[in-house]
Tab-separated table of N, CA, C and O and ligand atoms in Angstrom:
chain	number	residue	atom	x	y	z
A	184	MET	N	-50.034	-45.677	47.605
A	184	MET	CA	-49.705	-44.545	46.722
A	184	MET	C	-50.965	-44.006	46.061
A	184	MET	O	-51.772	-44.786	45.567
A	185	PRO	N	-51.111	-42.726	46.058
A	185	PRO	CA	-52.309	-42.150	45.428
A	185	PRO	C	-52.197	-42.119	43.899
A	185	PRO	O	-51.106	-42.106	43.333
A	186	ILE	N	-53.337	-42.092	43.293
A	186	ILE	CA	-53.392	-42.004	41.829
A	186	ILE	C	-53.626	-40.555	41.433
A	186	ILE	O	-54.435	-39.861	42.029
A	187	TYR	N	-52.869	-40.107	40.455
A	187	TYR	CA	-53.049	-38.758	39.954
A	187	TYR	C	-53.455	-38.793	38.497
A	187	TYR	O	-53.129	-39.731	37.776
A	188	GLU	N	-54.141	-37.750	38.109
A	188	GLU	CA	-54.661	-37.703	36.750
A	188	GLU	C	-53.916	-36.627	35.972
A	188	GLU	O	-53.651	-35.547	36.477
A	189	TYR	N	-53.594	-36.960	34.746
A	189	TYR	CA	-52.853	-36.034	33.899
A	189	TYR	C	-53.553	-35.889	32.558
A	189	TYR	O	-54.233	-36.803	32.101
A	190	VAL	N	-53.367	-34.733	31.949
A	190	VAL	CA	-53.903	-34.539	30.613
A	190	VAL	C	-52.772	-34.087	29.708
A	190	VAL	O	-52.066	-33.129	29.995
A	191	CYS	N	-52.607	-34.800	28.626
A	191	CYS	CA	-51.549	-34.484	27.697
A	191	CYS	C	-51.926	-33.253	26.870
A	191	CYS	O	-53.006	-33.196	26.295
A	192	PRO	N	-51.038	-32.269	26.819
A	192	PRO	CA	-51.328	-31.058	26.048
A	192	PRO	C	-51.229	-31.287	24.548
A	192	PRO	O	-51.743	-30.512	23.761
A	193	ALA	N	-50.554	-32.332	24.164
A	193	ALA	CA	-50.354	-32.578	22.740
A	193	ALA	C	-51.496	-33.376	22.121
A	193	ALA	O	-52.005	-33.028	21.068
A	194	CYS	N	-51.895	-34.452	22.773
A	194	CYS	CA	-52.919	-35.308	22.170
A	194	CYS	C	-54.190	-35.376	23.003
A	194	CYS	O	-55.095	-36.127	22.679
A	195	ASP	N	-54.249	-34.579	24.064
A	195	ASP	CA	-55.455	-34.502	24.885
A	195	ASP	C	-55.808	-35.797	25.592
A	195	ASP	O	-56.924	-35.979	26.033
A	196	LEU	N	-54.873	-36.665	25.683
A	196	LEU	CA	-55.133	-37.928	26.357
A	196	LEU	C	-55.153	-37.724	27.862
A	196	LEU	O	-54.291	-37.060	28.415
A	197	LYS	N	-56.151	-38.292	28.476
A	197	LYS	CA	-56.239	-38.233	29.924
A	197	LYS	C	-55.774	-39.569	30.469
A	197	LYS	O	-56.271	-40.610	30.064
A	198	PHE	N	-54.817	-39.540	31.352
A	198	PHE	CA	-54.345	-40.799	31.898
A	198	PHE	C	-54.065	-40.653	33.378
A	198	PHE	O	-53.903	-39.554	33.900
A	199	GLU	N	-54.014	-41.774	34.039
A	199	GLU	CA	-53.775	-41.784	35.469
A	199	GLU	C	-52.432	-42.412	35.756
A	199	GLU	O	-51.968	-43.286	35.018
A	200	MET	N	-51.829	-41.929	36.822
A	200	MET	CA	-50.536	-42.478	37.174
A	200	MET	C	-50.430	-42.623	38.675
A	200	MET	O	-50.826	-41.757	39.437
A	201	LEU	N	-49.898	-43.741	39.058
A	201	LEU	CA	-49.691	-44.026	40.467
A	201	LEU	C	-48.302	-43.551	40.838
A	201	LEU	O	-47.306	-43.995	40.260
A	202	ARG	N	-48.246	-42.621	41.760
A	202	ARG	CA	-46.913	-42.141	42.159
A	202	ARG	C	-46.947	-41.592	43.573
A	202	ARG	O	-47.996	-41.240	44.082
A	203	PRO	N	-45.796	-41.547	44.184
A	203	PRO	CA	-45.755	-41.050	45.554
A	203	PRO	C	-46.167	-39.586	45.636
A	203	PRO	O	-45.996	-38.827	44.682
A	204	MET	N	-46.727	-39.206	46.759
A	204	MET	CA	-47.229	-37.857	46.906
A	204	MET	C	-46.146	-36.809	46.698
A	204	MET	O	-46.404	-35.708	46.247
A	205	SER	N	-44.923	-37.170	47.023
A	205	SER	CA	-43.828	-36.218	46.890
A	205	SER	C	-43.557	-35.857	45.433
A	205	SER	O	-42.914	-34.863	45.149
A	206	ARG	N	-44.062	-36.679	44.534
A	206	ARG	CA	-43.839	-36.396	43.117
A	206	ARG	C	-45.124	-35.989	42.398
A	206	ARG	O	-45.183	-35.952	41.178
A	207	ALA	N	-46.112	-35.670	43.165
A	207	ALA	CA	-47.427	-35.390	42.585
A	207	ALA	C	-47.396	-34.202	41.637
A	207	ALA	O	-48.107	-34.170	40.644
A	208	ASN	N	-46.562	-33.231	41.940
A	208	ASN	CA	-46.550	-32.025	41.121
A	208	ASN	C	-45.605	-32.109	39.931
A	208	ASN	O	-45.505	-31.175	39.155
A	209	GLU	N	-44.937	-33.206	39.823
A	209	GLU	CA	-44.076	-33.369	38.661
A	209	GLU	C	-44.893	-33.736	37.444
A	209	GLU	O	-45.954	-34.332	37.545
A	210	LYS	N	-44.375	-33.385	36.301
A	210	LYS	CA	-45.079	-33.736	35.088
A	210	LYS	C	-44.861	-35.205	34.775
A	210	LYS	O	-43.858	-35.797	35.151
A	211	ALA	N	-45.826	-35.772	34.082
A	211	ALA	CA	-45.744	-37.179	33.722
A	211	ALA	C	-45.730	-37.307	32.208
A	211	ALA	O	-46.360	-36.526	31.502
A	212	ALA	N	-44.988	-38.274	31.738
A	212	ALA	CA	-44.905	-38.474	30.300
A	212	ALA	C	-46.168	-39.158	29.791
A	212	ALA	O	-46.608	-40.167	30.340
A	213	CYS	N	-46.723	-38.591	28.749
A	213	CYS	CA	-47.908	-39.168	28.133
A	213	CYS	C	-47.586	-40.553	27.568
A	213	CYS	O	-46.569	-40.734	26.904
A	214	PRO	N	-48.432	-41.532	27.847
A	214	PRO	CA	-48.179	-42.893	27.351
A	214	PRO	C	-48.299	-42.993	25.829
A	214	PRO	O	-47.785	-43.944	25.234
A	215	GLU	N	-48.959	-42.034	25.215
A	215	GLU	CA	-49.136	-42.083	23.768
A	215	GLU	C	-47.979	-41.422	23.033
A	215	GLU	O	-47.378	-41.997	22.136
A	216	CYS	N	-47.681	-40.192	23.419
A	216	CYS	CA	-46.716	-39.420	22.633
A	216	CYS	C	-45.524	-38.950	23.456
A	216	CYS	O	-44.669	-38.229	22.964
A	217	LYS	N	-45.488	-39.353	24.720
A	217	LYS	CA	-44.369	-39.033	25.604
A	217	LYS	C	-44.238	-37.546	25.916
A	217	LYS	O	-43.221	-37.100	26.427
A	218	GLU	N	-45.248	-36.811	25.605
A	218	GLU	CA	-45.232	-35.396	25.927
A	218	GLU	C	-45.384	-35.226	27.436
A	218	GLU	O	-46.100	-35.991	28.085
A	219	GLU	N	-44.731	-34.234	27.996
A	219	GLU	CA	-44.879	-33.987	29.417
A	219	GLU	C	-46.255	-33.403	29.702
A	219	GLU	O	-46.658	-32.411	29.093
A	220	SER	N	-46.952	-34.017	30.618
A	220	SER	CA	-48.336	-33.644	30.861
A	220	SER	C	-48.513	-33.091	32.266
A	220	SER	O	-47.942	-33.584	33.227
A	221	GLU	N	-49.328	-32.081	32.364
A	221	GLU	CA	-49.599	-31.460	33.647
A	221	GLU	C	-50.623	-32.273	34.417
A	221	GLU	O	-51.519	-32.866	33.852
A	222	ARG	N	-50.480	-32.244	35.694
A	222	ARG	CA	-51.460	-32.925	36.529
A	222	ARG	C	-52.766	-32.132	36.546
A	222	ARG	O	-52.761	-30.903	36.577
A	223	VAL	N	-53.844	-32.823	36.520
A	223	VAL	CA	-55.136	-32.171	36.679
A	223	VAL	C	-55.815	-32.737	37.907
A	223	VAL	O	-55.603	-33.889	38.279
A	224	LEU	N	-56.601	-31.917	38.524
A	224	LEU	CA	-57.384	-32.407	39.634
A	224	LEU	C	-58.598	-33.110	39.071
A	224	LEU	O	-59.339	-32.545	38.283
A	225	SER	N	-58.765	-34.324	39.451
A	225	SER	CA	-59.900	-35.080	38.933
A	225	SER	C	-61.189	-34.597	39.560
A	225	SER	O	-61.265	-33.495	40.072
A	226	THR	N	-62.169	-35.435	39.556
A	226	THR	CA	-63.531	-35.045	39.922
A	226	THR	C	-63.660	-34.266	41.226
A	226	THR	O	-64.686	-33.678	41.481
A	227	PHE	N	-62.622	-34.252	42.017
A	227	PHE	CA	-62.702	-33.504	43.260
A	227	PHE	C	-62.777	-32.003	43.017
A	227	PHE	O	-63.294	-31.253	43.804
A	228	ALA	N	-62.234	-31.573	41.903
A	228	ALA	CA	-62.203	-30.144	41.603
A	228	ALA	C	-63.547	-29.698	41.060
A	228	ALA	O	-63.683	-29.349	39.910
A	229	CYS	N	-64.536	-29.691	41.924
A	229	CYS	CA	-65.875	-29.366	41.463
A	229	CYS	C	-66.177	-27.898	41.613
A	229	CYS	O	-67.084	-27.375	41.022
A	230	CYS	N	-65.350	-27.214	42.455
A	230	CYS	CA	-65.783	-25.882	42.865
A	230	CYS	C	-64.802	-24.787	42.469
A	230	CYS	O	-64.635	-23.815	43.179
A	231	SER	N	-64.148	-24.955	41.354
A	231	SER	CA	-63.248	-23.910	40.910
A	231	SER	C	-64.051	-22.674	40.536
A	231	SER	O	-65.010	-22.746	39.790
A	232	THR	N	-63.638	-21.541	41.053
A	232	THR	CA	-64.425	-20.329	40.859
A	232	THR	C	-64.090	-19.681	39.528
A	232	THR	O	-63.156	-18.917	39.415
A	233	ASP	N	-64.873	-20.018	38.524
A	233	ASP	CA	-64.688	-19.357	37.242
A	233	ASP	C	-65.783	-18.311	37.009
A	233	ASP	O	-65.811	-17.634	36.012
A	234	SER	N	-66.664	-18.201	37.961
A	234	SER	CA	-67.692	-17.169	37.864
A	234	SER	C	-67.179	-15.909	38.538
A	234	SER	O	-66.746	-15.932	39.682
A	235	SER	N	-67.222	-14.813	37.817
A	235	SER	CA	-66.624	-13.591	38.333
A	235	SER	C	-67.601	-12.806	39.207
A	235	SER	O	-67.288	-11.732	39.666
A	236	GLY	N	-68.778	-13.311	39.396
A	236	GLY	CA	-69.814	-12.564	40.101
A	236	GLY	C	-69.428	-12.192	41.520
A	236	GLY	O	-69.518	-11.036	41.914
A	237	MET	N	-68.948	-13.147	42.288
A	237	MET	CA	-68.673	-12.890	43.684
A	237	MET	C	-67.428	-12.029	43.868
A	237	MET	O	-67.411	-11.098	44.632
A	238	THR	N	-66.393	-12.353	43.130
A	238	THR	CA	-65.118	-11.679	43.351
A	238	THR	C	-65.122	-10.259	42.812
A	238	THR	O	-64.474	-9.390	43.354
A	239	SER	N	-65.844	-10.015	41.740
A	239	SER	CA	-65.838	-8.677	41.161
A	239	SER	C	-66.531	-7.677	42.075
A	239	SER	O	-66.240	-6.493	42.051
A	240	ALA	N	-67.443	-8.170	42.897
A	240	ALA	CA	-68.147	-7.285	43.819
A	240	ALA	C	-67.173	-6.747	44.860
A	240	ALA	O	-67.250	-5.592	45.264
A	241	ILE	N	-66.224	-7.568	45.267
A	241	ILE	CA	-65.237	-7.128	46.254
A	241	ILE	C	-64.222	-6.186	45.612
A	241	ILE	O	-63.885	-5.145	46.157
A	242	ALA	N	-63.793	-6.550	44.405
A	242	ALA	CA	-62.766	-5.765	43.738
A	242	ALA	C	-63.302	-4.404	43.306
A	242	ALA	O	-62.560	-3.443	43.180
A	243	GLY	N	-64.599	-4.325	43.067
A	243	GLY	CA	-65.175	-3.090	42.520
A	243	GLY	C	-65.484	-2.038	43.575
A	243	GLY	O	-65.765	-0.901	43.244
A	244	SER	N	-65.401	-2.409	44.844
A	244	SER	CA	-65.754	-1.447	45.881
A	244	SER	C	-64.574	-0.570	46.231
A	244	SER	O	-63.848	-0.804	47.186
A	245	GLY	N	-64.356	0.472	45.448
A	245	GLY	CA	-63.187	1.305	45.668
A	245	GLY	C	-63.534	2.682	46.214
A	245	GLY	O	-62.697	3.391	46.725
A	246	ASN	N	-64.806	3.052	46.124
A	246	ASN	CA	-65.183	4.390	46.563
A	246	ASN	C	-65.881	4.369	47.916
A	246	ASN	O	-66.592	3.450	48.248
A	247	SER	N	-65.703	5.398	48.700
A	247	SER	CA	-66.361	5.435	49.983
A	247	SER	C	-66.880	6.836	50.252
A	247	SER	O	-66.212	7.796	49.938
B	140	ZN	ZN1	-49.914	-37.301	24.358
């Protein structure tokens, strides 16, 4: 079973949970406050595009 990482929105606690892949997208209860926590991609998520440089160049080309 793979391990997934969750971050609690209430207390900011980061915790890991072992669960079947079929339940990976389900929320997990925070061990501290039992708040439902969203799954986060752990260290693998290195390349999320938060820089608007590349995409804005494509979106801005409207004239010909
Ligand atoms: Zn919590």
